[in-house]
Amino acid sequence: MSRIAMNPYLLRLLLTSALLWLAAPAAIAADTATAAAEPPLRSVAEIVGGRCALCHGANGESASAIYPRLAAQHPEYLAKQLRDFRDGRRKSDTMSDMARDLRDEEITALAAFFSSKPAAARQRGDQELAAVGRYLFTKGNRWSGVPACTSCHGADGHGTAELPRLAGQHPAYIETQLKDFNERQRNNDNAIMHSIAAKLTEMEVNALSIYIGSLQ
């Protein structure tokens, strides 16, 4: 009996196809099981009510000066901060715990929710310090090498998608963040803030914080 010679390449191709065909049902079953194991996405109302509202308020208007106001903040910036907290790039015992199980879709939805809320009106504190803060914010301090805040955050302090909105933020929170930048405790954002914060005096930090808090 004669034998039909088969091209070795064709033989390998047929064997590979057969193995893939046999493995396909198992792969599909594994993907299905993985999808079924993932919990459903939580609603914004559920996450805000169960986590965010306690510190930041139901609409992002935190009553305590130690927590930042989130209302009207850029959604891209908020989403980045939440991902950084979740993934360990920004350190905070509280926020790392709150964000640890947030999925990307939930983070995007939360950021869109808080950014859509209007910022409430603010009142200016010490008028004389606010005037110093305004000078620093708009002109900087050429003697110490501090640039004007407007060069990055805009004339109105509304920032960009990459840089935060500062207008109307709690002065005490601004002070804390500038201190953290100066002491290299906050490293997930623009490194230029390290050198800027290091050049500010305590009085300048206080003056800037008061002025920024009064912006709308």
PDB file of C-alpha atoms in Angstrom:
ATOM      1  CA  MET A   1       0.000   0.000   0.000  1.00  0.00           C
ATOM      2  CA  SER A   2       1.348   3.390  -0.944  1.00  0.00           C
ATOM      3  CA  ARG A   3       1.540   6.219   1.595  1.00  0.00           C
ATOM      4  CA  ILE A   4       0.578   9.812   0.846  1.00  0.00           C
ATOM      5  CA  ALA A   5       3.404  12.129   1.886  1.00  0.00           C
ATOM      6  CA  MET A   6       2.224  15.147   3.875  1.00  0.00           C
ATOM      7  CA  ASN A   7       4.039  18.442   4.098  1.00  0.00           C
ATOM      8  CA  PRO A   8       5.431  18.730   7.690  1.00  0.00           C
ATOM      9  CA  TYR A   9       4.383  22.403   7.841  1.00  0.00           C
ATOM     10  CA  LEU A  10       0.819  21.528   6.851  1.00  0.00           C
ATOM     11  CA  LEU A  11       0.767  18.728   9.439  1.00  0.00           C
ATOM     12  CA  ARG A  12       1.841  21.106  12.222  1.00  0.00           C
ATOM     13  CA  LEU A  13      -0.770  23.640  11.122  1.00  0.00           C
ATOM     14  CA  LEU A  14      -3.532  21.026  11.252  1.00  0.00           C
ATOM     15  CA  LEU A  15      -2.440  19.814  14.707  1.00  0.00           C
ATOM     16  CA  THR A  16      -2.303  23.391  16.056  1.00  0.00           C
ATOM     17  CA  SER A  17      -5.773  24.151  14.702  1.00  0.00           C
ATOM     18  CA  ALA A  18      -7.141  21.003  16.283  1.00  0.00           C
ATOM     19  CA  LEU A  19      -5.632  21.849  19.678  1.00  0.00           C
ATOM     20  CA  LEU A  20      -7.025  25.393  19.549  1.00  0.00           C
ATOM     21  CA  TRP A  21     -10.456  24.020  18.640  1.00  0.00           C
ATOM     22  CA  LEU A  22     -10.355  21.628  21.591  1.00  0.00           C
ATOM     23  CA  ALA A  23      -9.159  24.348  23.993  1.00  0.00           C
ATOM     24  CA  ALA A  24     -11.721  26.967  22.910  1.00  0.00           C
ATOM     25  CA  PRO A  25     -14.640  25.725  25.095  1.00  0.00           C
ATOM     26  CA  ALA A  26     -12.407  25.707  28.199  1.00  0.00           C
ATOM     27  CA  ALA A  27     -11.159  29.248  27.489  1.00  0.00           C
ATOM     28  CA  ILE A  28     -14.691  30.514  26.968  1.00  0.00           C
ATOM     29  CA  ALA A  29     -15.805  28.865  30.203  1.00  0.00           C
ATOM     30  CA  ALA A  30     -12.886  30.452  32.090  1.00  0.00           C
ATOM     31  CA  ASP A  31     -13.698  33.927  30.714  1.00  0.00           C
ATOM     32  CA  THR A  32     -17.351  33.468  31.641  1.00  0.00           C
ATOM     33  CA  ALA A  33     -16.428  32.402  35.169  1.00  0.00           C
ATOM     34  CA  THR A  34     -14.124  35.425  35.584  1.00  0.00           C
ATOM     35  CA  ALA A  35     -16.816  37.816  34.408  1.00  0.00           C
ATOM     36  CA  ALA A  36     -19.353  36.231  36.729  1.00  0.00           C
ATOM     37  CA  ALA A  37     -16.928  36.549  39.671  1.00  0.00           C
ATOM     38  CA  GLU A  38     -16.565  40.324  39.227  1.00  0.00           C
ATOM     39  CA  PRO A  39     -19.095  42.271  41.304  1.00  0.00           C
ATOM     40  CA  PRO A  40     -21.407  44.610  39.408  1.00  0.00           C
ATOM     41  CA  LEU A  41     -20.411  48.247  39.112  1.00  0.00           C
ATOM     42  CA  ARG A  42     -21.706  50.354  41.985  1.00  0.00           C
ATOM     43  CA  SER A  43     -23.707  53.493  41.358  1.00  0.00           C
ATOM     44  CA  VAL A  44     -22.342  56.957  42.098  1.00  0.00           C
ATOM     45  CA  ALA A  45     -25.072  57.459  44.696  1.00  0.00           C
ATOM     46  CA  GLU A  46     -24.011  54.269  46.493  1.00  0.00           C
ATOM     47  CA  ILE A  47     -20.319  55.193  46.596  1.00  0.00           C
ATOM     48  CA  VAL A  48     -20.871  58.853  47.505  1.00  0.00           C
ATOM     49  CA  GLY A  49     -23.380  58.005  50.205  1.00  0.00           C
ATOM     50  CA  GLY A  50     -21.298  55.209  51.658  1.00  0.00           C
ATOM     51  CA  ARG A  51     -17.867  56.824  51.490  1.00  0.00           C
ATOM     52  CA  CYS A  52     -17.361  60.296  50.046  1.00  0.00           C
ATOM     53  CA  ALA A  53     -20.139  62.270  51.733  1.00  0.00           C
ATOM     54  CA  LEU A  54     -18.845  61.777  55.266  1.00  0.00           C
ATOM     55  CA  CYS A  55     -15.746  63.902  54.603  1.00  0.00           C
ATOM     56  CA  HIS A  56     -16.398  65.730  51.332  1.00  0.00           C
ATOM     57  CA  GLY A  57     -20.135  66.334  51.555  1.00  0.00           C
ATOM     58  CA  ALA A  58     -22.850  64.895  49.348  1.00  0.00           C
ATOM     59  CA  ASN A  59     -22.092  67.466  46.624  1.00  0.00           C
ATOM     60  CA  GLY A  60     -18.359  67.877  47.131  1.00  0.00           C
ATOM     61  CA  GLU A  61     -18.667  70.853  49.484  1.00  0.00           C
ATOM     62  CA  SER A  62     -16.811  69.595  52.553  1.00  0.00           C
ATOM     63  CA  ALA A  63     -17.680  71.384  55.760  1.00  0.00           C
ATOM     64  CA  SER A  64     -14.325  70.626  57.398  1.00  0.00           C
ATOM     65  CA  ALA A  65     -11.261  72.594  56.333  1.00  0.00           C
ATOM     66  CA  ILE A  66      -9.039  69.513  56.502  1.00  0.00           C
ATOM     67  CA  TYR A  67     -10.847  67.893  53.575  1.00  0.00           C
ATOM     68  CA  PRO A  68     -10.711  69.388  50.072  1.00  0.00           C
ATOM     69  CA  ARG A  69     -13.708  70.740  48.262  1.00  0.00           C
ATOM     70  CA  LEU A  70     -14.349  68.584  45.205  1.00  0.00           C
ATOM     71  CA  ALA A  71     -17.210  70.528  43.603  1.00  0.00           C
ATOM     72  CA  ALA A  72     -16.317  71.995  40.183  1.00  0.00           C
ATOM     73  CA  GLN A  73     -12.894  70.331  40.170  1.00  0.00           C
ATOM     74  CA  HIS A  74     -11.705  69.044  36.789  1.00  0.00           C
ATOM     75  CA  PRO A  75     -12.903  65.468  36.215  1.00  0.00           C
ATOM     76  CA  GLU A  76      -9.580  64.400  34.695  1.00  0.00           C
ATOM     77  CA  TYR A  77      -7.711  65.691  37.734  1.00  0.00           C
ATOM     78  CA  LEU A  78     -10.109  64.040  40.190  1.00  0.00           C
ATOM     79  CA  ALA A  79      -9.880  60.727  38.351  1.00  0.00           C
ATOM     80  CA  LYS A  80      -6.079  60.846  38.385  1.00  0.00           C
ATOM     81  CA  GLN A  81      -5.969  61.507  42.129  1.00  0.00           C
ATOM     82  CA  LEU A  82      -8.348  58.633  42.853  1.00  0.00           C
ATOM     83  CA  ARG A  83      -6.307  56.256  40.722  1.00  0.00           C
ATOM     84  CA  ASP A  84      -3.127  57.445  42.423  1.00  0.00           C
ATOM     85  CA  PHE A  85      -4.639  56.832  45.861  1.00  0.00           C
ATOM     86  CA  ARG A  86      -5.856  53.400  44.773  1.00  0.00           C
ATOM     87  CA  ASP A  87      -2.564  52.384  43.173  1.00  0.00           C
ATOM     88  CA  GLY A  88      -0.297  53.792  45.888  1.00  0.00           C
ATOM     89  CA  ARG A  89       1.251  56.680  43.975  1.00  0.00           C
ATOM     90  CA  ARG A  90      -0.281  59.181  46.410  1.00  0.00           C
ATOM     91  CA  LYS A  91      -0.118  58.321  50.088  1.00  0.00           C
ATOM     92  CA  SER A  92      -3.021  58.725  52.499  1.00  0.00           C
ATOM     93  CA  ASP A  93      -4.158  56.185  55.059  1.00  0.00           C
ATOM     94  CA  THR A  94      -7.753  57.346  54.682  1.00  0.00           C
ATOM     95  CA  MET A  95      -7.987  57.775  50.933  1.00  0.00           C
ATOM     96  CA  SER A  96      -5.927  54.716  50.068  1.00  0.00           C
ATOM     97  CA  ASP A  97      -8.408  52.637  52.020  1.00  0.00           C
ATOM     98  CA  MET A  98     -11.417  54.378  50.453  1.00  0.00           C
ATOM     99  CA  ALA A  99     -10.136  53.993  46.894  1.00  0.00           C
ATOM    100  CA  ARG A 100      -8.543  50.541  47.096  1.00  0.00           C
ATOM    101  CA  ASP A 101     -11.413  48.648  45.434  1.00  0.00           C
ATOM    102  CA  LEU A 102     -12.696  51.327  43.065  1.00  0.00           C
ATOM    103  CA  ARG A 103     -12.791  50.211  39.448  1.00  0.00           C
ATOM    104  CA  ASP A 104     -11.800  52.544  36.626  1.00  0.00           C
ATOM    105  CA  GLU A 105     -15.413  52.960  35.496  1.00  0.00           C
ATOM    106  CA  GLU A 106     -16.503  53.909  39.029  1.00  0.00           C
ATOM    107  CA  ILE A 107     -13.659  56.413  39.341  1.00  0.00           C
ATOM    108  CA  THR A 108     -14.642  58.045  36.052  1.00  0.00           C
ATOM    109  CA  ALA A 109     -18.273  58.286  37.170  1.00  0.00           C
ATOM    110  CA  LEU A 110     -17.338  59.774  40.563  1.00  0.00           C
ATOM    111  CA  ALA A 111     -15.077  62.365  38.947  1.00  0.00           C
ATOM    112  CA  ALA A 112     -17.810  63.396  36.516  1.00  0.00           C
ATOM    113  CA  PHE A 113     -20.332  63.670  39.362  1.00  0.00           C
ATOM    114  CA  PHE A 114     -18.272  65.979  41.578  1.00  0.00           C
ATOM    115  CA  SER A 115     -17.001  68.093  38.696  1.00  0.00           C
ATOM    116  CA  SER A 116     -20.591  68.803  37.654  1.00  0.00           C
ATOM    117  CA  LYS A 117     -21.463  70.369  41.024  1.00  0.00           C
ATOM    118  CA  PRO A 118     -21.245  74.179  41.254  1.00  0.00           C
ATOM    119  CA  ALA A 119     -18.722  75.752  43.602  1.00  0.00           C
ATOM    120  CA  ALA A 120     -20.324  77.704  46.448  1.00  0.00           C
ATOM    121  CA  ALA A 121     -19.545  81.365  47.072  1.00  0.00           C
ATOM    122  CA  ARG A 122     -16.680  82.155  49.436  1.00  0.00           C
ATOM    123  CA  GLN A 123     -15.832  84.993  51.802  1.00  0.00           C
ATOM    124  CA  ARG A 124     -12.394  86.564  51.971  1.00  0.00           C
ATOM    125  CA  GLY A 125     -10.573  86.397  55.310  1.00  0.00           C
ATOM    126  CA  ASP A 126      -7.897  88.836  56.485  1.00  0.00           C
ATOM    127  CA  GLN A 127      -7.991  91.586  53.851  1.00  0.00           C
ATOM    128  CA  GLU A 128      -4.365  92.650  54.246  1.00  0.00           C
ATOM    129  CA  LEU A 129      -3.039  89.106  53.982  1.00  0.00           C
ATOM    130  CA  ALA A 130      -5.377  88.459  51.053  1.00  0.00           C
ATOM    131  CA  ALA A 131      -3.792  91.452  49.266  1.00  0.00           C
ATOM    132  CA  VAL A 132      -0.341  89.915  49.747  1.00  0.00           C
ATOM    133  CA  GLY A 133      -1.696  86.622  48.476  1.00  0.00           C
ATOM    134  CA  ARG A 134      -3.154  88.292  45.417  1.00  0.00           C
ATOM    135  CA  TYR A 135       0.220  89.847  44.600  1.00  0.00           C
ATOM    136  CA  LEU A 136       1.972  86.490  44.901  1.00  0.00           C
ATOM    137  CA  PHE A 137      -0.750  84.705  42.943  1.00  0.00           C
ATOM    138  CA  THR A 138      -0.682  87.164  40.034  1.00  0.00           C
ATOM    139  CA  LYS A 139       2.943  88.348  40.044  1.00  0.00           C
ATOM    140  CA  GLY A 140       4.952  85.864  42.090  1.00  0.00           C
ATOM    141  CA  ASN A 141       8.027  86.936  44.055  1.00  0.00           C
ATOM    142  CA  ARG A 142      10.940  87.764  41.786  1.00  0.00           C
ATOM    143  CA  TRP A 143      13.265  88.253  44.772  1.00  0.00           C
ATOM    144  CA  SER A 144      12.870  84.668  45.972  1.00  0.00           C
ATOM    145  CA  GLY A 145      12.207  83.071  42.588  1.00  0.00           C
ATOM    146  CA  VAL A 146       8.552  82.153  43.156  1.00  0.00           C
ATOM    147  CA  PRO A 147       6.591  82.288  39.875  1.00  0.00           C
ATOM    148  CA  ALA A 148       3.064  83.629  39.623  1.00  0.00           C
ATOM    149  CA  CYS A 149       0.447  80.944  40.300  1.00  0.00           C
ATOM    150  CA  THR A 150      -1.506  82.238  37.311  1.00  0.00           C
ATOM    151  CA  SER A 151       1.176  80.927  34.951  1.00  0.00           C
ATOM    152  CA  CYS A 152      -0.073  77.375  35.576  1.00  0.00           C
ATOM    153  CA  HIS A 153      -3.436  77.609  37.334  1.00  0.00           C
ATOM    154  CA  GLY A 154      -4.877  80.513  35.328  1.00  0.00           C
ATOM    155  CA  ALA A 155      -5.843  84.057  36.258  1.00  0.00           C
ATOM    156  CA  ASP A 156      -9.008  82.853  37.963  1.00  0.00           C
ATOM    157  CA  GLY A 157      -7.405  79.823  39.629  1.00  0.00           C
ATOM    158  CA  HIS A 158      -9.573  77.383  37.680  1.00  0.00           C
ATOM    159  CA  GLY A 159      -6.645  75.259  36.533  1.00  0.00           C
ATOM    160  CA  THR A 160      -6.684  72.740  33.682  1.00  0.00           C
ATOM    161  CA  ALA A 161      -7.389  69.061  33.130  1.00  0.00           C
ATOM    162  CA  GLU A 162      -3.863  68.297  34.408  1.00  0.00           C
ATOM    163  CA  LEU A 163      -3.580  71.017  37.055  1.00  0.00           C
ATOM    164  CA  PRO A 164      -6.144  71.414  39.839  1.00  0.00           C
ATOM    165  CA  ARG A 165      -8.711  74.111  40.245  1.00  0.00           C
ATOM    166  CA  LEU A 166      -7.582  76.120  43.286  1.00  0.00           C
ATOM    167  CA  ALA A 167     -10.335  78.733  43.420  1.00  0.00           C
ATOM    168  CA  GLY A 168     -12.488  78.458  46.521  1.00  0.00           C
ATOM    169  CA  GLN A 169     -10.473  75.696  48.145  1.00  0.00           C
ATOM    170  CA  HIS A 170     -10.256  75.613  51.941  1.00  0.00           C
ATOM    171  CA  PRO A 171      -7.285  77.798  52.980  1.00  0.00           C
ATOM    172  CA  ALA A 172      -6.239  75.263  55.613  1.00  0.00           C
ATOM    173  CA  TYR A 173      -6.196  72.517  52.985  1.00  0.00           C
ATOM    174  CA  ILE A 174      -4.075  74.679  50.634  1.00  0.00           C
ATOM    175  CA  GLU A 175      -1.627  75.273  53.465  1.00  0.00           C
ATOM    176  CA  THR A 176      -1.382  71.540  54.179  1.00  0.00           C
ATOM    177  CA  GLN A 177      -0.723  70.680  50.537  1.00  0.00           C
ATOM    178  CA  LEU A 178       1.980  73.341  50.189  1.00  0.00           C
ATOM    179  CA  LYS A 179       3.621  71.969  53.311  1.00  0.00           C
ATOM    180  CA  ASP A 180       3.429  68.422  51.921  1.00  0.00           C
ATOM    181  CA  PHE A 181       5.016  69.567  48.656  1.00  0.00           C
ATOM    182  CA  ASN A 182       7.778  71.335  50.577  1.00  0.00           C
ATOM    183  CA  GLU A 183       8.506  68.233  52.690  1.00  0.00           C
ATOM    184  CA  ARG A 184       8.253  65.870  49.679  1.00  0.00           C
ATOM    185  CA  GLN A 185       5.281  64.124  51.243  1.00  0.00           C
ATOM    186  CA  ARG A 186       3.306  64.572  48.028  1.00  0.00           C
ATOM    187  CA  ASN A 187       5.101  63.171  44.996  1.00  0.00           C
ATOM    188  CA  ASN A 188       2.389  62.145  42.548  1.00  0.00           C
ATOM    189  CA  ASP A 189       1.977  65.546  40.906  1.00  0.00           C
ATOM    190  CA  ASN A 190       4.109  68.106  39.093  1.00  0.00           C
ATOM    191  CA  ALA A 191       7.544  68.076  40.752  1.00  0.00           C
ATOM    192  CA  ILE A 192       7.924  71.807  40.121  1.00  0.00           C
ATOM    193  CA  MET A 193       5.673  72.359  43.150  1.00  0.00           C
ATOM    194  CA  HIS A 194       8.432  70.980  45.383  1.00  0.00           C
ATOM    195  CA  SER A 195      10.799  73.822  44.539  1.00  0.00           C
ATOM    196  CA  ILE A 196       8.055  76.471  44.576  1.00  0.00           C
ATOM    197  CA  ALA A 197       6.740  75.449  47.988  1.00  0.00           C
ATOM    198  CA  ALA A 198      10.273  75.362  49.393  1.00  0.00           C
ATOM    199  CA  LYS A 199      10.726  79.055  48.539  1.00  0.00           C
ATOM    200  CA  LEU A 200       7.541  80.260  50.236  1.00  0.00           C
ATOM    201  CA  THR A 201       7.687  81.712  53.717  1.00  0.00           C
ATOM    202  CA  GLU A 202       5.081  80.773  56.290  1.00  0.00           C
ATOM    203  CA  MET A 203       3.447  84.185  55.906  1.00  0.00           C
ATOM    204  CA  GLU A 204       3.334  83.822  52.107  1.00  0.00           C
ATOM    205  CA  VAL A 205       1.740  80.374  52.395  1.00  0.00           C
ATOM    206  CA  ASN A 206      -0.913  81.794  54.694  1.00  0.00           C
ATOM    207  CA  ALA A 207      -1.524  84.817  52.459  1.00  0.00           C
ATOM    208  CA  LEU A 208      -1.800  82.718  49.308  1.00  0.00           C
ATOM    209  CA  SER A 209      -4.176  80.288  50.983  1.00  0.00           C
ATOM    210  CA  ILE A 210      -6.509  83.079  52.115  1.00  0.00           C
ATOM    211  CA  TYR A 211      -6.562  84.685  48.681  1.00  0.00           C
ATOM    212  CA  ILE A 212      -7.075  81.391  46.826  1.00  0.00           C
ATOM    213  CA  GLY A 213      -9.915  80.498  49.177  1.00  0.00           C
ATOM    214  CA  SER A 214     -11.723  83.704  48.246  1.00  0.00           C
ATOM    215  CA  LEU A 215     -11.700  83.085  44.490  1.00  0.00           C
ATOM    216  CA  GLN A 216     -14.868  81.936  42.745  1.00  0.00           C
TER     217      GLN A 216
END
